[in-house]
Short mmCIF file of C-alpha atoms in Angstrom, two decimals:
data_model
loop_
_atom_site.label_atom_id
_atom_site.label_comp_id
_atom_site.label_asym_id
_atom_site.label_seq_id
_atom_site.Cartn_x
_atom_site.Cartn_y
_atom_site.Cartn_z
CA UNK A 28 -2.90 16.59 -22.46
CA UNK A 29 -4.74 13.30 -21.13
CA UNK A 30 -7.69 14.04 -23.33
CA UNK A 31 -5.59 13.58 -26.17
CA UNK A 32 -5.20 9.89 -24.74
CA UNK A 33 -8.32 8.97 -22.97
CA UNK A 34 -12.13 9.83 -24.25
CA UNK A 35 -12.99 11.56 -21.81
CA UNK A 36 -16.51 12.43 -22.97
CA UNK A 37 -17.00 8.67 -22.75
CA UNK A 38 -15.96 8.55 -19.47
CA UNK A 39 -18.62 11.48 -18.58
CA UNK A 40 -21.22 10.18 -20.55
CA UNK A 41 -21.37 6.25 -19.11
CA UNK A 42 -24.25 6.07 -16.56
CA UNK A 43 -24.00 4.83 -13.17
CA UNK A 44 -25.36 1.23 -12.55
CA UNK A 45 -26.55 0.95 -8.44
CA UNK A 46 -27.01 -3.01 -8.93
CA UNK A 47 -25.62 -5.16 -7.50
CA UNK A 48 -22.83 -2.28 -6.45
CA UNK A 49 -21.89 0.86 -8.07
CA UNK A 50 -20.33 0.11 -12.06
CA UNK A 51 -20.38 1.55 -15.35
CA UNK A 52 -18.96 0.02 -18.23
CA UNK A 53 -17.06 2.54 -20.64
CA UNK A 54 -16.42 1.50 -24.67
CA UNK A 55 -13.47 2.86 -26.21
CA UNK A 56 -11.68 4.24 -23.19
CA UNK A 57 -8.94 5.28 -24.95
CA UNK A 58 -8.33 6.95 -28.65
CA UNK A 59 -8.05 3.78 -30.62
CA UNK A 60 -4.03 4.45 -31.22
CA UNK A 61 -3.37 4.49 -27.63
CA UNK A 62 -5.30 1.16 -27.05
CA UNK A 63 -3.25 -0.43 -29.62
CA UNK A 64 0.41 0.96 -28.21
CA UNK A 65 -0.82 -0.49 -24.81
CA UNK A 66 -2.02 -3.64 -25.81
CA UNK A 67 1.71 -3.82 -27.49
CA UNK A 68 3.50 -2.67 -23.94
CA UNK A 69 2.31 -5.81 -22.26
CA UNK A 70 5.33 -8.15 -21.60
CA UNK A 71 5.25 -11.97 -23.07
CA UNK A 72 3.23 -14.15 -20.24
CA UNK A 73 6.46 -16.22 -19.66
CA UNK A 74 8.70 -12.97 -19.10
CA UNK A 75 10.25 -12.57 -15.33
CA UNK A 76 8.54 -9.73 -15.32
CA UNK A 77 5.62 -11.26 -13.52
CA UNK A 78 4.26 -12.62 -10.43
CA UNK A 79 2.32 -15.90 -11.28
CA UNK A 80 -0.47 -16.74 -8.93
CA UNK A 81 -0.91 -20.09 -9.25
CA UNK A 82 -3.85 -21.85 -6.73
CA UNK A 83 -7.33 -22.99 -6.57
CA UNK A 84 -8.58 -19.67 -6.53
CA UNK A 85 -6.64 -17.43 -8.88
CA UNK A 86 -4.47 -18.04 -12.13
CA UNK A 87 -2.61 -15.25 -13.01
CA UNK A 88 0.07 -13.21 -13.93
CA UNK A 89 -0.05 -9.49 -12.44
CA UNK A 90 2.92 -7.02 -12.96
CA UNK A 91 2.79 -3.40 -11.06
CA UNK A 92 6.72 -2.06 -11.18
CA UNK A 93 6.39 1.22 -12.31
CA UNK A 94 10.33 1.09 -13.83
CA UNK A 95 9.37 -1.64 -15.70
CA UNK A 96 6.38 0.12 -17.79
CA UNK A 97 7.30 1.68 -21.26
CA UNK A 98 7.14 5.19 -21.60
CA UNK A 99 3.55 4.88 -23.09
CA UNK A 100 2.09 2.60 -20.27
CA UNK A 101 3.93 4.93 -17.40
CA UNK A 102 2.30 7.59 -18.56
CA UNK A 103 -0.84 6.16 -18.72
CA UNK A 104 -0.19 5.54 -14.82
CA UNK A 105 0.39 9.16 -14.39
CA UNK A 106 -2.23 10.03 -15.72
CA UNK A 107 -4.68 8.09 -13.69
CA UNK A 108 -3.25 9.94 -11.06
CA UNK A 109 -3.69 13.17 -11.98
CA UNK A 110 -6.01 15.23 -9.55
CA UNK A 111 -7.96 16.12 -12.27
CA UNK A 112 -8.63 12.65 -13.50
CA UNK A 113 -9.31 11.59 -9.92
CA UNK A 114 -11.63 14.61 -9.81
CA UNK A 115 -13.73 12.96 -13.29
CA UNK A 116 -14.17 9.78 -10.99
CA UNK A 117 -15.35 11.76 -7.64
CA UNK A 118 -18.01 13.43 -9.65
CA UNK A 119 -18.88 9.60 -11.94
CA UNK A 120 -19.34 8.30 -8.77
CA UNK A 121 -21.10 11.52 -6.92
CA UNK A 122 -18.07 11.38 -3.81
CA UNK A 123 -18.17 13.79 -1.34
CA UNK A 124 -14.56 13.17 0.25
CA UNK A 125 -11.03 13.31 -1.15
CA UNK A 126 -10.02 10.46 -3.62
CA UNK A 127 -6.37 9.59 -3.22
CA UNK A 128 -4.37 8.04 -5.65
CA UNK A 129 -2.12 4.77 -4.56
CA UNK A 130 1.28 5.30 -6.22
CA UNK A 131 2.60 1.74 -5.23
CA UNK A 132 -0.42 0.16 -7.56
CA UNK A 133 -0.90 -2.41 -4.77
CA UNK A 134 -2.78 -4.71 -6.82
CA UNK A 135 -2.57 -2.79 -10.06
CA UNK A 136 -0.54 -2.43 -12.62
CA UNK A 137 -0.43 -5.35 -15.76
CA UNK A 138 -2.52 -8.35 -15.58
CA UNK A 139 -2.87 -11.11 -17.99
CA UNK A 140 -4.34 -14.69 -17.93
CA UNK A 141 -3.96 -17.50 -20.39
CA UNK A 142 -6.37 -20.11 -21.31
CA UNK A 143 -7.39 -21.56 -17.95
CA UNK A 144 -6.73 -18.47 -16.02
CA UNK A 145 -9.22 -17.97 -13.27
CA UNK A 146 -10.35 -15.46 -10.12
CA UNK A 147 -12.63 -16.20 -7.61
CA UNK A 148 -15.30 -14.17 -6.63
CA UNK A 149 -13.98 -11.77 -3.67
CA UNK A 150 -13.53 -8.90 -1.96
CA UNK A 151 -10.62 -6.44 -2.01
CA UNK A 152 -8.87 -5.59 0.76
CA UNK A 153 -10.91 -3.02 2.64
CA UNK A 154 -7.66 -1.12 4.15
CA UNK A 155 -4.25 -0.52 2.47
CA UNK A 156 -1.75 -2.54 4.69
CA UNK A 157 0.44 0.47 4.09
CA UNK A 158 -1.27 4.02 3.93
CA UNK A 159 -4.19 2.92 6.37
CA UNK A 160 -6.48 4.46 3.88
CA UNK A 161 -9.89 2.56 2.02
CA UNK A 162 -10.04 1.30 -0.95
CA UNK A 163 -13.17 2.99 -2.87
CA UNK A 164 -12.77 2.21 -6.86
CA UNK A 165 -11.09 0.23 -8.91
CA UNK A 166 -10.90 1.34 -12.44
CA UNK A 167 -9.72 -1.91 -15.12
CA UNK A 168 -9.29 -1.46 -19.23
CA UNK A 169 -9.15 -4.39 -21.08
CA UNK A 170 -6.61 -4.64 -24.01
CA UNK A 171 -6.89 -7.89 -26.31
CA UNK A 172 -8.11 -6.61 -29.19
CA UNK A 173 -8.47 -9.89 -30.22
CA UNK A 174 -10.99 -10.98 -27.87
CA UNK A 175 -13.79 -12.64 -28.81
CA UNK A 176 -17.00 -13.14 -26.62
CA UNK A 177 -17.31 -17.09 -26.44
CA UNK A 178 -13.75 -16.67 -25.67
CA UNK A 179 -14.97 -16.23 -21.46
CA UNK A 180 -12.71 -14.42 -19.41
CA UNK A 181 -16.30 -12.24 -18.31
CA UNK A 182 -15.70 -9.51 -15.38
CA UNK A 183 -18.28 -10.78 -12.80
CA UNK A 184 -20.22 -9.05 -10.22
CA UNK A 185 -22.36 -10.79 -7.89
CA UNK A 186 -24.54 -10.61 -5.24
CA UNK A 187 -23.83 -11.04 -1.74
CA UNK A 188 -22.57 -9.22 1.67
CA UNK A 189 -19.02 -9.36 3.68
CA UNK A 190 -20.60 -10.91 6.53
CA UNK A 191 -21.68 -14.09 4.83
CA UNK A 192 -17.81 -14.90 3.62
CA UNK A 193 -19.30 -15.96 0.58
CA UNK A 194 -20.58 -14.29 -2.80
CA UNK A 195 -24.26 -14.69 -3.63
CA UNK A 196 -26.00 -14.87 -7.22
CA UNK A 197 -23.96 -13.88 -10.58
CA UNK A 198 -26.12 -10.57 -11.22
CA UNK A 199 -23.65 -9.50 -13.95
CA UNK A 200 -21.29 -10.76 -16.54
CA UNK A 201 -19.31 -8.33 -18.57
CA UNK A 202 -17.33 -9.38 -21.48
CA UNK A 203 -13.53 -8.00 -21.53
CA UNK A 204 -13.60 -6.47 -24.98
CA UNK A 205 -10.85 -4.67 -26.36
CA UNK A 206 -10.71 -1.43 -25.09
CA UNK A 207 -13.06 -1.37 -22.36
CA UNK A 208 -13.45 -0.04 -19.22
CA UNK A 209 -15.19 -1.22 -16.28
CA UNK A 210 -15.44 1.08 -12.97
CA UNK A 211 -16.64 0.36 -9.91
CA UNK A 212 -17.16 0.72 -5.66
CA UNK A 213 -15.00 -1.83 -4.60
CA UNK A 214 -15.41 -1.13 -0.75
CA UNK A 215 -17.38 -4.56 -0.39
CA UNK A 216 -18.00 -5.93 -3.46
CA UNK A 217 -17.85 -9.25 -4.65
CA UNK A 218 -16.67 -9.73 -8.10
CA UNK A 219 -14.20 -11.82 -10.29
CA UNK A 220 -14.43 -13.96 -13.11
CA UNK A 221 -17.47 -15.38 -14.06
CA UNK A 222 -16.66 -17.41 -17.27
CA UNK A 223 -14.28 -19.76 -17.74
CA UNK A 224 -11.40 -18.55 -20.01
CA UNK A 225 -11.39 -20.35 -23.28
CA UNK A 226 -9.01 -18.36 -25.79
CA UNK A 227 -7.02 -19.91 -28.44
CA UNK A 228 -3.18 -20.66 -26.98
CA UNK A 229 -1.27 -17.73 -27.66
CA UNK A 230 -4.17 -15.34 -26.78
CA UNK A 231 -4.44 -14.07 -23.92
CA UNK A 232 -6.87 -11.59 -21.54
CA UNK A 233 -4.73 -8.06 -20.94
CA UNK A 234 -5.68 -5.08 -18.44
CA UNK A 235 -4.52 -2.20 -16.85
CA UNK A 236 -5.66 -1.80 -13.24
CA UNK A 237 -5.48 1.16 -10.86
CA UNK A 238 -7.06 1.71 -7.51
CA UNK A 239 -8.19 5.03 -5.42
CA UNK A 240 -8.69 5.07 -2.21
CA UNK A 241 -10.47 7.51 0.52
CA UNK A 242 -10.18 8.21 3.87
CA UNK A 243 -10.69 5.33 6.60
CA UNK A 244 -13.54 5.56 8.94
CA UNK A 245 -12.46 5.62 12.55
CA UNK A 246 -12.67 1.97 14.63
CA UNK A 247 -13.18 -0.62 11.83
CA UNK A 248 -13.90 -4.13 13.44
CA UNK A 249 -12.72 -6.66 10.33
CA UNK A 250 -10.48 -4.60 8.41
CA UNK A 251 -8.94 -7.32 5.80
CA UNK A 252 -5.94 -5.82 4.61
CA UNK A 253 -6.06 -8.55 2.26
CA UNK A 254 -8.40 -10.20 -0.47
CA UNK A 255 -11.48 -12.37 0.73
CA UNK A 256 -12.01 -15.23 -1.88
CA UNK A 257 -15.00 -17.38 -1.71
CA UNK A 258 -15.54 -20.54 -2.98
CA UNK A 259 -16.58 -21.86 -5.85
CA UNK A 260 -19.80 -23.74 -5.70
CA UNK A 261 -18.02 -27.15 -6.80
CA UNK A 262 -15.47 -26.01 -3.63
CA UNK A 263 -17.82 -25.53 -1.08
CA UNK A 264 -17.39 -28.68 0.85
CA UNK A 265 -13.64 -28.77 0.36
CA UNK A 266 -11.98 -27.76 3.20
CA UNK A 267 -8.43 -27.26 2.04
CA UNK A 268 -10.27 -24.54 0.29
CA UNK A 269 -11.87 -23.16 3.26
CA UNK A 270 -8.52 -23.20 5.02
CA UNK A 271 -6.74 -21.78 2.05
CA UNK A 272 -9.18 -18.90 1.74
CA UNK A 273 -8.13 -18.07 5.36
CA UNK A 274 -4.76 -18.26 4.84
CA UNK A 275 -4.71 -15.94 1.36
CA UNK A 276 -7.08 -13.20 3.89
CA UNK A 277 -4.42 -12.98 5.88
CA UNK A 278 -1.70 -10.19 5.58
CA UNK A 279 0.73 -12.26 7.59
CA UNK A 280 0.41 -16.00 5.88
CA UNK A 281 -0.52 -14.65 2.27
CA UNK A 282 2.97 -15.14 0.81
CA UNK A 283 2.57 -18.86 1.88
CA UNK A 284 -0.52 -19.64 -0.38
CA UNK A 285 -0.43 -17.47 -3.82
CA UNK A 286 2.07 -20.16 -5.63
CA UNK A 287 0.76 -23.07 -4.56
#
């Protein structure tokens, strides 16, 4: 049924990027109907139906209440979580272990940013605050057909290791084009938005966003059960930054800091 939906041969046929962390970028993710009935499911950006982050280090509106999807998008959902699906990702990204599927879409779900709209580089949280499990890939379609390059909004992956609480080099820049995919090990991996978003008012940068997860190792020191941001370079010496950066990392002072 799902390859009616999804290419999968696309998905199969994308090659497996090591640098700077596992990725491959997949064009025309889904049949071109089903892109287009997506892209139409997404909610107006002022609709209650979203949570706006609104701080220093991210600008957005992100949406993942499954009884609020339409049929089409729901679906879509299911589908990700299919074991079979989840079994085309274990053998993308040559895993040995089980993938598990995250039903809650902590972090999933709709997202959509306006002109402006903005995400730090950062890491994920490493373990769910909930299931205890690891988060291992994050899978994100983009769905402005619209969207033009110089328009910014660029997925970014950069250099850099947990320990140094800060990302290193941009090593990659990937433009959200209608319809595509990126995938990727998001276990400690720094990555956000690497160009400034410049569309036209009234256009706006749309994805779908679902995360697996694997098994947790035994005895992790620093688990962050929440996301790491780090500064921008023009932010480095600012420490109400510093201090909020702390404050969004943790699961227990979080809520104070997103709507700033």
């Amino acid at each position: 049924m799902y390859e009616k939906l999804i290419n999968v041969k696309n998905i199969e046929g994308a090659t497996v990027l090591q640098e700077p962390f596992p990725h491959c970028i997949v064009d025309d993710f889904f049949n071109e109907e089903t892109a287009r009935l997506l892209e139409k499911d997404f909610p107006s950006f002022n609709d209650d139906v979203w949570h706006r982050y609104r701080n220093p280090l991210e600008v957005k509106n992100a949406s993942n209440n499954w009884n609020l999807f339409p049929p089409l998008t729901y679906k879509i959902f299911q589908i990700f979580n299919l074991g079979i699906f989840r079994q085309l990702l274990k053998i993308k990204f040559n895993l040995d272990c089980e993938l598990y599927r995250d039903e809650g879409l902590h972090g999933g779900g709709w997202h959509m940013l306006g002109r402006g709209g903005k995400l730090n580089p950062h890491l994920d949280y490493f373990i769910h605050p909930k299931l205890g499990l690891q988060r291992k890939i994050n899978l994100i379609v983009y769905l402005n057909h619209y969207w033009h390059e110089d328009w910014g909004g660029d997925f970014g992956l950069w250099e850099g290791n947990v320990d140094s609480g800060k990302s290193g080099k941009l090593a990659k820049s990937v433009s959200p084009l209608f319809n595509r995919a990126v995938m990727f090990e998001t276990s400690n991996s720094w990555h956000g938005i690497a160009k400034k978003i410049k569309c036209p008012s009234g256009q706006y940068r749309k994805s779908l966003a679902t995360y697996y997860l694997i098994d947790a190792p035994e005895n992790v020191e620093r688990p962050r059960y929440k996301a790491l941001y780090a500064p921008t370079k023009d932010q480095e010496e600012d420490d109400s930054i510093i201090n909020l950066i702390n404050k969004r990392a943790s699961l227990s002072k979080a809520k104070e800091v997103w709507k700033i």
